[in-house]
CSV table of N, CA and C in Angstrom, one decimal:
chain,number,residue,atom,x,y,z
A,179,MET,N,-222.4,51.3,111.1
A,179,MET,CA,-222.7,50.1,111.9
A,179,MET,C,-222.3,48.8,111.0
A,180,ASP,N,-221.6,47.9,111.6
A,180,ASP,CA,-221.3,46.7,111.0
A,180,ASP,C,-221.3,45.5,112.0
A,181,LEU,N,-221.4,44.3,111.4
A,181,LEU,CA,-221.6,43.2,112.3
A,181,LEU,C,-220.4,42.9,113.2
A,182,SER,N,-219.2,43.3,112.9
A,182,SER,CA,-218.1,43.1,113.8
A,182,SER,C,-218.3,43.9,115.1
A,183,LYS,N,-219.1,44.9,115.1
A,183,LYS,CA,-219.4,45.7,116.3
A,183,LYS,C,-220.5,45.0,117.1
A,184,LEU,N,-221.3,44.2,116.5
A,184,LEU,CA,-222.4,43.6,117.2
A,184,LEU,C,-222.2,42.1,117.7
A,185,LEU,N,-221.2,41.5,117.1
A,185,LEU,CA,-221.0,40.0,117.3
A,185,LEU,C,-219.6,39.7,117.6
A,186,VAL,N,-219.4,39.2,118.9
A,186,VAL,CA,-218.0,38.8,119.3
A,186,VAL,C,-217.9,37.3,118.9
A,187,PRO,N,-216.6,36.8,118.8
A,187,PRO,CA,-216.4,35.4,118.4
A,187,PRO,C,-217.0,34.4,119.4
A,188,GLU,N,-217.0,34.8,120.7
A,188,GLU,CA,-217.6,33.9,121.8
A,188,GLU,C,-219.1,33.8,121.7
A,189,ALA,N,-219.7,34.6,120.8
A,189,ALA,CA,-221.2,34.6,120.7
A,189,ALA,C,-221.7,33.8,119.5
A,190,VAL,N,-220.8,32.9,119.0
A,190,VAL,CA,-221.1,32.1,117.8
A,190,VAL,C,-221.0,30.6,118.2
A,191,LYS,N,-222.0,29.8,117.8
A,191,LYS,CA,-222.0,28.4,118.2
A,191,LYS,C,-222.6,27.5,117.2
A,192,VAL,N,-222.1,26.3,117.0
A,192,VAL,CA,-222.7,25.3,116.2
A,192,VAL,C,-223.4,24.3,117.1
A,193,PHE,N,-224.6,24.0,116.8
A,193,PHE,CA,-225.4,23.1,117.7
A,193,PHE,C,-225.7,21.8,116.8
A,194,GLY,N,-225.2,20.7,117.3
A,194,GLY,CA,-225.4,19.4,116.6
A,194,GLY,C,-226.8,18.9,116.6
A,195,GLN,N,-227.5,19.0,117.7
A,195,GLN,CA,-228.8,18.5,117.8
A,195,GLN,C,-229.8,19.6,117.4
A,196,SER,N,-231.0,19.2,117.1
A,196,SER,CA,-232.1,20.1,116.8
A,196,SER,C,-233.0,20.3,118.0
A,197,PRO,N,-232.8,21.3,118.8
A,197,PRO,CA,-233.6,21.5,120.0
A,197,PRO,C,-235.0,22.0,119.6
A,198,ALA,N,-235.9,21.9,120.6
A,198,ALA,CA,-237.2,22.6,120.4
A,198,ALA,C,-237.0,24.1,120.5
A,199,LYS,N,-237.9,24.8,120.0
A,199,LYS,CA,-237.8,26.3,119.9
A,199,LYS,C,-237.5,26.9,121.3
A,200,LYS,N,-238.2,26.4,122.3
A,200,LYS,CA,-238.0,27.0,123.6
A,200,LYS,C,-236.6,26.7,124.1
A,201,ARG,N,-236.1,25.5,123.8
A,201,ARG,CA,-234.7,25.2,124.2
A,201,ARG,C,-233.7,26.0,123.4
A,202,LEU,N,-234.0,26.3,122.1
A,202,LEU,CA,-233.2,27.1,121.3
A,202,LEU,C,-233.1,28.5,122.0
A,203,PHE,N,-234.2,29.1,122.4
A,203,PHE,CA,-234.1,30.4,123.1
A,203,PHE,C,-233.3,30.3,124.4
A,204,GLN,N,-233.3,29.2,125.1
A,204,GLN,CA,-232.5,29.0,126.3
A,204,GLN,C,-231.0,29.0,125.9
A,205,GLU,N,-230.7,28.3,124.8
A,205,GLU,CA,-229.3,28.3,124.3
A,205,GLU,C,-228.9,29.7,123.9
A,206,LEU,N,-229.7,30.5,123.2
A,206,LEU,CA,-229.4,31.8,122.8
A,206,LEU,C,-229.1,32.7,124.1
A,207,GLY,N,-229.9,32.5,125.1
A,207,GLY,CA,-229.7,33.1,126.4
A,207,GLY,C,-228.4,32.8,127.1
A,208,GLU,N,-228.1,31.5,127.0
A,208,GLU,CA,-226.8,31.0,127.6
A,208,GLU,C,-225.6,31.5,126.8
A,209,LEU,N,-225.8,31.6,125.5
A,209,LEU,CA,-224.7,32.2,124.7
A,209,LEU,C,-224.5,33.7,125.0
A,210,ALA,N,-225.6,34.4,125.2
A,210,ALA,CA,-225.5,35.8,125.5
A,210,ALA,C,-224.9,36.0,126.9
A,211,SER,N,-225.2,35.1,127.8
A,211,SER,CA,-224.7,35.1,129.1
A,211,SER,C,-223.2,34.9,129.1
A,212,GLN,N,-222.7,33.9,128.4
A,212,GLN,CA,-221.3,33.6,128.3
A,212,GLN,C,-220.5,34.7,127.6
A,213,ALA,N,-221.1,35.2,126.5
A,213,ALA,CA,-220.3,36.2,125.7
A,213,ALA,C,-220.4,37.7,126.3
A,214,TYR,N,-221.6,38.0,126.9
A,214,TYR,CA,-221.8,39.4,127.3
A,214,TYR,C,-222.1,39.6,128.8
A,215,GLY,N,-222.2,38.5,129.6
A,215,GLY,CA,-222.4,38.6,131.0
A,215,GLY,C,-223.8,38.9,131.4
A,216,LEU,N,-224.8,38.6,130.5
A,216,LEU,CA,-226.2,38.9,130.9
A,216,LEU,C,-226.8,37.7,131.5
A,217,SER,N,-227.9,37.9,132.2
A,217,SER,CA,-228.7,36.8,132.8
A,217,SER,C,-229.3,36.0,131.6
A,218,SER,N,-229.0,34.7,131.5
A,218,SER,CA,-229.6,33.9,130.5
A,218,SER,C,-231.1,33.8,130.6
A,219,ALA,N,-231.6,33.8,131.8
A,219,ALA,CA,-233.1,33.7,132.0
A,219,ALA,C,-233.7,35.1,131.5
A,220,TYR,N,-233.1,36.2,131.7
A,220,TYR,CA,-233.6,37.5,131.3
A,220,TYR,C,-233.7,37.6,129.8
A,221,VAL,N,-232.6,37.1,129.1
A,221,VAL,CA,-232.6,37.1,127.7
A,221,VAL,C,-233.7,36.1,127.1
A,222,PHE,N,-233.8,35.0,127.7
A,222,PHE,CA,-234.8,34.0,127.3
A,222,PHE,C,-236.2,34.6,127.4
A,223,ASP,N,-236.5,35.3,128.6
A,223,ASP,CA,-237.8,35.9,128.8
A,223,ASP,C,-238.0,37.0,127.7
A,224,GLY,N,-237.0,37.8,127.4
A,224,GLY,CA,-237.2,38.8,126.3
A,224,GLY,C,-237.5,38.2,125.0
A,225,LEU,N,-236.8,37.1,124.7
A,225,LEU,CA,-237.1,36.4,123.4
A,225,LEU,C,-238.5,35.9,123.3
A,226,GLN,N,-238.9,35.2,124.4
A,226,GLN,CA,-240.2,34.6,124.5
A,226,GLN,C,-241.3,35.7,124.4
A,227,GLU,N,-241.1,36.8,125.0
A,227,GLU,CA,-242.1,37.9,125.0
A,227,GLU,C,-242.2,38.5,123.6
A,228,ARG,N,-241.1,38.7,122.9
A,228,ARG,CA,-241.1,39.2,121.5
A,228,ARG,C,-241.7,38.1,120.6
A,229,GLU,N,-241.4,36.9,120.7
A,229,GLU,CA,-241.9,35.8,119.9
A,229,GLU,C,-243.4,35.7,120.0
A,230,SER,N,-244.0,36.0,121.2
A,230,SER,CA,-245.4,35.9,121.4
A,230,SER,C,-246.2,36.9,120.5
A,231,LEU,N,-245.5,37.9,120.0
A,231,LEU,CA,-246.1,38.9,119.1
A,231,LEU,C,-246.2,38.4,117.7
A,232,GLY,N,-245.4,37.4,117.3
A,232,GLY,CA,-245.3,36.8,116.0
A,232,GLY,C,-244.0,36.1,115.8
A,233,PRO,N,-244.0,35.1,115.0
A,233,PRO,CA,-242.7,34.4,114.7
A,233,PRO,C,-241.7,35.2,114.0
A,234,THR,N,-240.4,35.0,114.4
A,234,THR,CA,-239.3,35.7,113.8
A,234,THR,C,-238.5,34.9,112.8
A,235,GLY,N,-239.1,33.8,112.4
A,235,GLY,CA,-238.6,33.0,111.3
A,235,GLY,C,-238.9,33.7,110.0
A,236,VAL,N,-237.9,34.2,109.3
A,236,VAL,CA,-238.1,35.0,108.1
A,236,VAL,C,-238.1,34.3,106.8
A,237,GLY,N,-237.9,33.0,106.8
A,237,GLY,CA,-237.9,32.2,105.6
A,237,GLY,C,-236.5,31.8,105.2
A,238,ASN,N,-236.4,30.9,104.2
A,238,ASN,CA,-235.2,30.3,103.7
A,238,ASN,C,-234.3,29.8,104.8
A,239,GLY,N,-234.8,29.2,105.8
A,239,GLY,CA,-234.0,28.6,106.9
A,239,GLY,C,-233.4,29.5,107.8
A,240,ILE,N,-233.9,30.8,107.9
A,240,ILE,CA,-233.3,31.8,108.7
A,240,ILE,C,-234.3,32.3,109.8
A,241,ALA,N,-233.8,32.5,111.0
A,241,ALA,CA,-234.6,33.1,112.0
A,241,ALA,C,-233.8,34.2,112.6
A,242,LEU,N,-234.6,35.3,113.0
A,242,LEU,CA,-233.9,36.5,113.5
A,242,LEU,C,-234.7,36.9,114.8
A,243,PRO,N,-234.6,36.0,115.9
A,243,PRO,CA,-235.2,36.4,117.1
A,243,PRO,C,-234.5,37.6,117.7
A,244,HIS,N,-235.3,38.5,118.3
A,244,HIS,CA,-234.7,39.7,118.8
A,244,HIS,C,-235.5,40.2,120.0
A,245,ALA,N,-234.9,41.0,120.8
A,245,ALA,CA,-235.6,41.6,122.0
A,245,ALA,C,-234.9,42.9,122.4
A,246,ARG,N,-235.7,43.8,123.0
A,246,ARG,CA,-235.2,45.0,123.6
A,246,ARG,C,-235.2,44.7,125.1
A,247,LEU,N,-234.1,45.0,125.8
A,247,LEU,CA,-233.9,44.6,127.2
A,247,LEU,C,-233.5,45.8,128.0
A,248,GLU,N,-234.0,45.9,129.2
A,248,GLU,CA,-233.6,46.9,130.2
A,248,GLU,C,-232.2,46.5,130.7
A,249,GLY,N,-231.4,47.5,131.0
A,249,GLY,CA,-230.1,47.2,131.7
A,249,GLY,C,-228.9,46.9,130.8
A,250,ILE,N,-229.1,47.0,129.4
A,250,ILE,CA,-228.0,46.8,128.5
A,250,ILE,C,-227.7,48.2,127.9
A,251,ASP,N,-226.5,48.4,127.5
A,251,ASP,CA,-226.2,49.8,127.0
A,251,ASP,C,-225.8,49.8,125.6
A,252,ARG,N,-225.8,48.7,124.9
A,252,ARG,CA,-225.5,48.6,123.5
A,252,ARG,C,-226.2,47.5,122.8
A,253,ILE,N,-226.2,47.5,121.5
A,253,ILE,CA,-226.8,46.4,120.7
A,253,ILE,C,-225.7,45.3,120.5
A,254,PHE,N,-226.2,44.0,120.7
A,254,PHE,CA,-225.3,42.9,120.5
A,254,PHE,C,-226.0,41.7,119.9
A,255,GLY,N,-225.2,40.8,119.4
A,255,GLY,CA,-225.9,39.6,118.8
A,255,GLY,C,-225.2,38.3,119.2
A,256,VAL,N,-226.0,37.3,118.9
A,256,VAL,CA,-225.5,35.9,119.0
A,256,VAL,C,-225.9,35.1,117.8
A,257,PHE,N,-225.2,34.1,117.5
A,257,PHE,CA,-225.5,33.3,116.3
A,257,PHE,C,-225.3,31.8,116.5
A,258,ILE,N,-226.3,31.1,116.1
A,258,ILE,CA,-226.3,29.6,116.2
A,258,ILE,C,-226.6,29.0,114.8
A,259,ARG,N,-225.7,28.1,114.4
A,259,ARG,CA,-226.0,27.3,113.2
A,259,ARG,C,-226.3,25.9,113.7
A,260,LEU,N,-227.5,25.4,113.3
A,260,LEU,CA,-227.9,24.1,113.6
A,260,LEU,C,-227.5,23.1,112.5
A,261,GLU,N,-227.0,22.0,112.9
A,261,GLU,CA,-226.6,21.0,111.9
A,261,GLU,C,-227.9,20.3,111.3
A,262,ARG,N,-228.9,20.2,112.2
A,262,ARG,CA,-230.2,19.7,111.7
A,262,ARG,C,-231.3,20.8,111.9
A,263,PRO,N,-232.0,21.2,110.8
A,263,PRO,CA,-232.9,22.3,110.9
A,263,PRO,C,-234.1,22.0,112.0
A,264,LEU,N,-234.6,23.1,112.5
A,264,LEU,CA,-235.6,23.0,113.5
A,264,LEU,C,-236.9,23.6,113.0
A,265,ASP,N,-238.1,23.0,113.3
A,265,ASP,CA,-239.4,23.6,113.0
A,265,ASP,C,-239.5,24.8,113.8
A,266,TYR,N,-239.7,26.0,113.2
A,266,TYR,CA,-239.6,27.2,113.9
A,266,TYR,C,-240.9,28.1,113.7
A,267,GLU,N,-241.8,27.5,112.9
A,267,GLU,CA,-243.0,28.3,112.6
A,267,GLU,C,-242.7,29.5,111.7
A,268,SER,N,-241.8,29.3,110.8
A,268,SER,CA,-241.4,30.5,109.9
A,268,SER,C,-242.5,30.9,109.0
A,269,VAL,N,-242.3,32.0,108.4
A,269,VAL,CA,-243.3,32.5,107.4
A,269,VAL,C,-243.5,31.6,106.2
A,270,ASP,N,-242.4,31.0,105.8
A,270,ASP,CA,-242.5,30.0,104.7
A,270,ASP,C,-242.7,28.6,105.1
A,271,ARG,N,-242.9,28.4,106.4
A,271,ARG,CA,-243.2,27.1,107.0
A,271,ARG,C,-242.0,26.1,106.8
A,272,GLN,N,-240.9,26.6,106.5
A,272,GLN,CA,-239.7,25.8,106.3
A,272,GLN,C,-238.9,25.8,107.7
A,273,PRO,N,-238.2,24.7,108.0
A,273,PRO,CA,-237.4,24.7,109.2
A,273,PRO,C,-236.2,25.6,109.1
A,274,VAL,N,-235.6,26.0,110.2
A,274,VAL,CA,-234.5,26.9,110.2
A,274,VAL,C,-233.2,26.2,110.7
A,275,ASP,N,-232.1,26.7,110.2
A,275,ASP,CA,-230.8,26.2,110.6
A,275,ASP,C,-229.8,27.4,110.9
A,276,LEU,N,-230.2,28.6,110.6
A,276,LEU,CA,-229.4,29.7,110.8
A,276,LEU,C,-230.1,30.7,111.7
A,277,ILE,N,-229.6,30.9,112.9
A,277,ILE,CA,-230.4,31.8,113.8
A,277,ILE,C,-229.5,32.9,114.3
A,278,PHE,N,-229.8,34.1,114.1
A,278,PHE,CA,-229.1,35.3,114.5
A,278,PHE,C,-230.0,36.0,115.5
A,279,GLY,N,-229.6,36.0,116.8
A,279,GLY,CA,-230.3,36.7,117.9
A,279,GLY,C,-229.8,38.1,118.0
A,280,LEU,N,-230.6,39.0,118.2
A,280,LEU,CA,-230.2,40.4,118.3
A,280,LEU,C,-230.9,41.0,119.5
A,281,PHE,N,-230.1,41.7,120.4
A,281,PHE,CA,-230.6,42.3,121.6
A,281,PHE,C,-230.2,43.8,121.7
A,282,ALA,N,-231.1,44.6,122.1
A,282,ALA,CA,-230.9,46.1,122.1
A,282,ALA,C,-231.4,46.6,123.4
A,283,PRO,N,-230.9,47.8,123.8
A,283,PRO,CA,-231.4,48.5,124.9
A,283,PRO,C,-232.9,48.8,124.7
A,284,LYS,N,-233.7,48.8,125.8
A,284,LYS,CA,-235.1,49.1,125.7
A,284,LYS,C,-235.4,50.4,125.0
A,285,ASP,N,-234.6,51.4,125.1
A,285,ASP,CA,-234.8,52.7,124.5
A,285,ASP,C,-234.0,53.0,123.3
A,286,SER,N,-233.5,51.9,122.6
A,286,SER,CA,-232.6,52.1,121.5
A,286,SER,C,-233.3,52.7,120.2
A,287,GLY,N,-234.6,52.6,120.1
A,287,GLY,CA,-235.3,53.2,119.0
A,287,GLY,C,-234.8,52.8,117.7
A,288,VAL,N,-234.4,53.8,116.9
A,288,VAL,CA,-234.1,53.5,115.5
A,288,VAL,C,-232.8,52.7,115.3
A,289,ASP,N,-231.9,52.8,116.3
A,289,ASP,CA,-230.6,52.0,116.2
A,289,ASP,C,-230.9,50.5,116.2
A,290,HIS,N,-231.9,50.1,117.0
A,290,HIS,CA,-232.3,48.7,117.0
A,290,HIS,C,-232.8,48.3,115.6
A,291,LEU,N,-233.6,49.2,115.0
A,291,LEU,CA,-234.1,48.9,113.7
A,291,LEU,C,-233.0,48.8,112.6
A,292,LYS,N,-232.0,49.7,112.7
A,292,LYS,CA,-230.9,49.7,111.8
A,292,LYS,C,-230.1,48.4,111.9
A,293,ALA,N,-229.9,48.0,113.2
A,293,ALA,CA,-229.1,46.8,113.4
A,293,ALA,C,-229.9,45.6,112.9
A,294,LEU,N,-231.2,45.5,113.1
A,294,LEU,CA,-232.0,44.4,112.6
A,294,LEU,C,-232.0,44.4,111.1
A,295,ALA,N,-232.0,45.6,110.5
A,295,ALA,CA,-232.0,45.7,109.0
A,295,ALA,C,-230.6,45.2,108.5
A,296,LEU,N,-229.5,45.5,109.2
A,296,LEU,CA,-228.2,45.1,108.8
A,296,LEU,C,-228.1,43.5,108.9
A,297,VAL,N,-228.6,43.0,109.9
A,297,VAL,CA,-228.6,41.5,110.1
A,297,VAL,C,-229.4,40.9,109.0
A,298,SER,N,-230.6,41.4,108.8
A,298,SER,CA,-231.5,40.9,107.8
A,298,SER,C,-230.9,40.9,106.4
A,299,ARG,N,-230.2,42.0,106.0
A,299,ARG,CA,-229.6,42.1,104.7
A,299,ARG,C,-228.5,41.1,104.6
A,300,THR,N,-227.7,40.9,105.6
A,300,THR,CA,-226.6,40.0,105.6
A,300,THR,C,-227.1,38.5,105.5
A,301,MET,N,-228.2,38.2,106.2
A,301,MET,CA,-228.7,36.9,106.2
A,301,MET,C,-229.5,36.6,104.9
A,302,ARG,N,-229.9,37.6,104.2
A,302,ARG,CA,-230.6,37.4,102.9
A,302,ARG,C,-229.7,37.1,101.8
A,303,ASP,N,-228.4,37.3,102.0
A,303,ASP,CA,-227.4,37.1,101.0
A,303,ASP,C,-227.1,35.6,100.8
A,304,ALA,N,-227.5,35.1,99.7
A,304,ALA,CA,-227.4,33.7,99.4
A,304,ALA,C,-226.0,33.1,99.6
A,305,ASN,N,-225.0,33.9,99.1
A,305,ASN,CA,-223.6,33.5,99.2
A,305,ASN,C,-223.2,33.4,100.7
A,306,VAL,N,-223.6,34.3,101.5
A,306,VAL,CA,-223.2,34.3,102.9
A,306,VAL,C,-223.9,33.0,103.6
A,307,CYS,N,-225.1,32.8,103.3
A,307,CYS,CA,-225.8,31.6,103.9
A,307,CYS,C,-225.2,30.3,103.4
A,308,ALA,N,-224.8,30.3,102.1
A,308,ALA,CA,-224.2,29.0,101.6
A,308,ALA,C,-222.9,28.8,102.4
A,309,LYS,N,-222.1,29.8,102.6
A,309,LYS,CA,-220.8,29.7,103.4
A,309,LYS,C,-221.1,29.3,104.8
A,310,LEU,N,-222.1,29.9,105.4
A,310,LEU,CA,-222.4,29.5,106.8
A,310,LEU,C,-222.9,28.1,106.9
A,311,ARG,N,-223.6,27.6,105.9
A,311,ARG,CA,-224.1,26.2,106.0
A,311,ARG,C,-223.0,25.2,105.6
A,312,ALA,N,-221.9,25.7,105.0
A,312,ALA,CA,-220.8,24.8,104.6
A,312,ALA,C,-219.7,24.7,105.7
A,313,ASN,N,-219.9,25.5,106.7
A,313,ASN,CA,-218.8,25.5,107.8
A,313,ASN,C,-219.4,25.1,109.1
A,314,ALA,N,-218.6,24.3,109.9
A,314,ALA,CA,-219.1,23.9,111.2
A,314,ALA,C,-218.2,24.4,112.3
A,315,ASP,N,-217.3,25.3,112.0
A,315,ASP,CA,-216.3,25.9,112.9
A,315,ASP,C,-216.8,27.3,113.3
A,316,ALA,N,-217.0,27.5,114.6
A,316,ALA,CA,-217.5,28.7,115.1
A,316,ALA,C,-216.7,29.9,114.7
A,317,GLY,N,-215.4,29.8,114.7
A,317,GLY,CA,-214.5,30.9,114.3
A,317,GLY,C,-214.7,31.2,112.9
A,318,LYS,N,-214.8,30.3,112.0
A,318,LYS,CA,-215.1,30.5,110.6
A,318,LYS,C,-216.4,31.2,110.4
A,319,LEU,N,-217.4,30.7,111.1
A,319,LEU,CA,-218.8,31.3,111.0
A,319,LEU,C,-218.7,32.8,111.4
A,320,HIS,N,-218.0,33.1,112.5
A,320,HIS,CA,-217.9,34.5,112.9
A,320,HIS,C,-217.2,35.3,111.8
A,321,ALA,N,-216.1,34.8,111.3
A,321,ALA,CA,-215.4,35.5,110.2
A,321,ALA,C,-216.3,35.7,109.0
A,322,ILE,N,-217.1,34.8,108.6
A,322,ILE,CA,-218.0,34.9,107.5
A,322,ILE,C,-219.0,36.0,107.8
A,323,LEU,N,-219.6,36.0,108.9
A,323,LEU,CA,-220.6,37.0,109.3
A,323,LEU,C,-220.0,38.4,109.4
A,324,THR,N,-218.9,38.5,110.0
A,324,THR,CA,-218.3,39.9,110.2
A,324,THR,C,-217.6,40.4,109.0
A,325,GLU,N,-217.2,39.6,108.1
A,325,GLU,CA,-216.6,40.0,106.8
A,325,GLU,C,-217.6,40.3,105.7
A,326,ALA,N,-218.8,39.8,105.9
A,326,ALA,CA,-219.8,40.0,104.9
A,326,ALA,C,-220.0,41.5,104.7
A,327,ARG,N,-220.0,41.9,103.4
A,327,ARG,CA,-220.3,43.3,103.0
A,327,ARG,C,-221.6,43.3,102.3
A,328,THR,N,-222.5,44.0,103.0
A,328,THR,CA,-223.9,44.1,102.4
A,328,THR,C,-224.1,45.5,101.8
A,329,PRO,N,-224.8,45.6,100.7
A,329,PRO,CA,-225.1,46.9,100.2
A,329,PRO,C,-226.0,47.7,101.1
A,330,GLN,N,-225.7,49.0,101.2
A,330,GLN,CA,-226.5,49.9,102.0
A,330,GLN,C,-227.8,50.2,101.4
A,331,ALA,N,-228.8,50.4,102.1
A,331,ALA,CA,-230.1,50.8,101.6
A,331,ALA,C,-230.0,52.2,100.9
A,332,VAL,N,-230.6,52.4,99.8
A,332,VAL,CA,-230.6,53.6,99.1
A,332,VAL,C,-231.6,54.6,99.8
A,333,ALA,N,-231.2,55.8,100.1
A,333,ALA,CA,-232.1,56.7,100.7
A,333,ALA,C,-233.0,57.4,99.7
């Protein structure tokens, strides 16, 4: 599994303004709708439901909102880079500017966890994050994310 299989170029966006968290989830839903043909409201509801269990801001300016959804047949992602960080209620209480949304079939089980681990490893790479923060072109951001090589977990 690699990010090039989870993230299409059309699912990457730079957002100039800093929306509220709820509006950010709406943007993630709209991006998923445009890139993958899903209902933006359905994606939004899935994100809200998951976030109610606990914040998905993992620290260092990174958020990994995710949801399991009925009616999809594969795992996919969306990515937004904010030009101005957003208060996200992250574990380190720092605002976020890099948001990778991940969506999986309701019954995906361990595949969802593997995809989430892959995204997490990629986003924990300081070099990848520095490159993402230094670029405002969606195509370049997609290339950075999908070309990132992260070490595999040792079994």
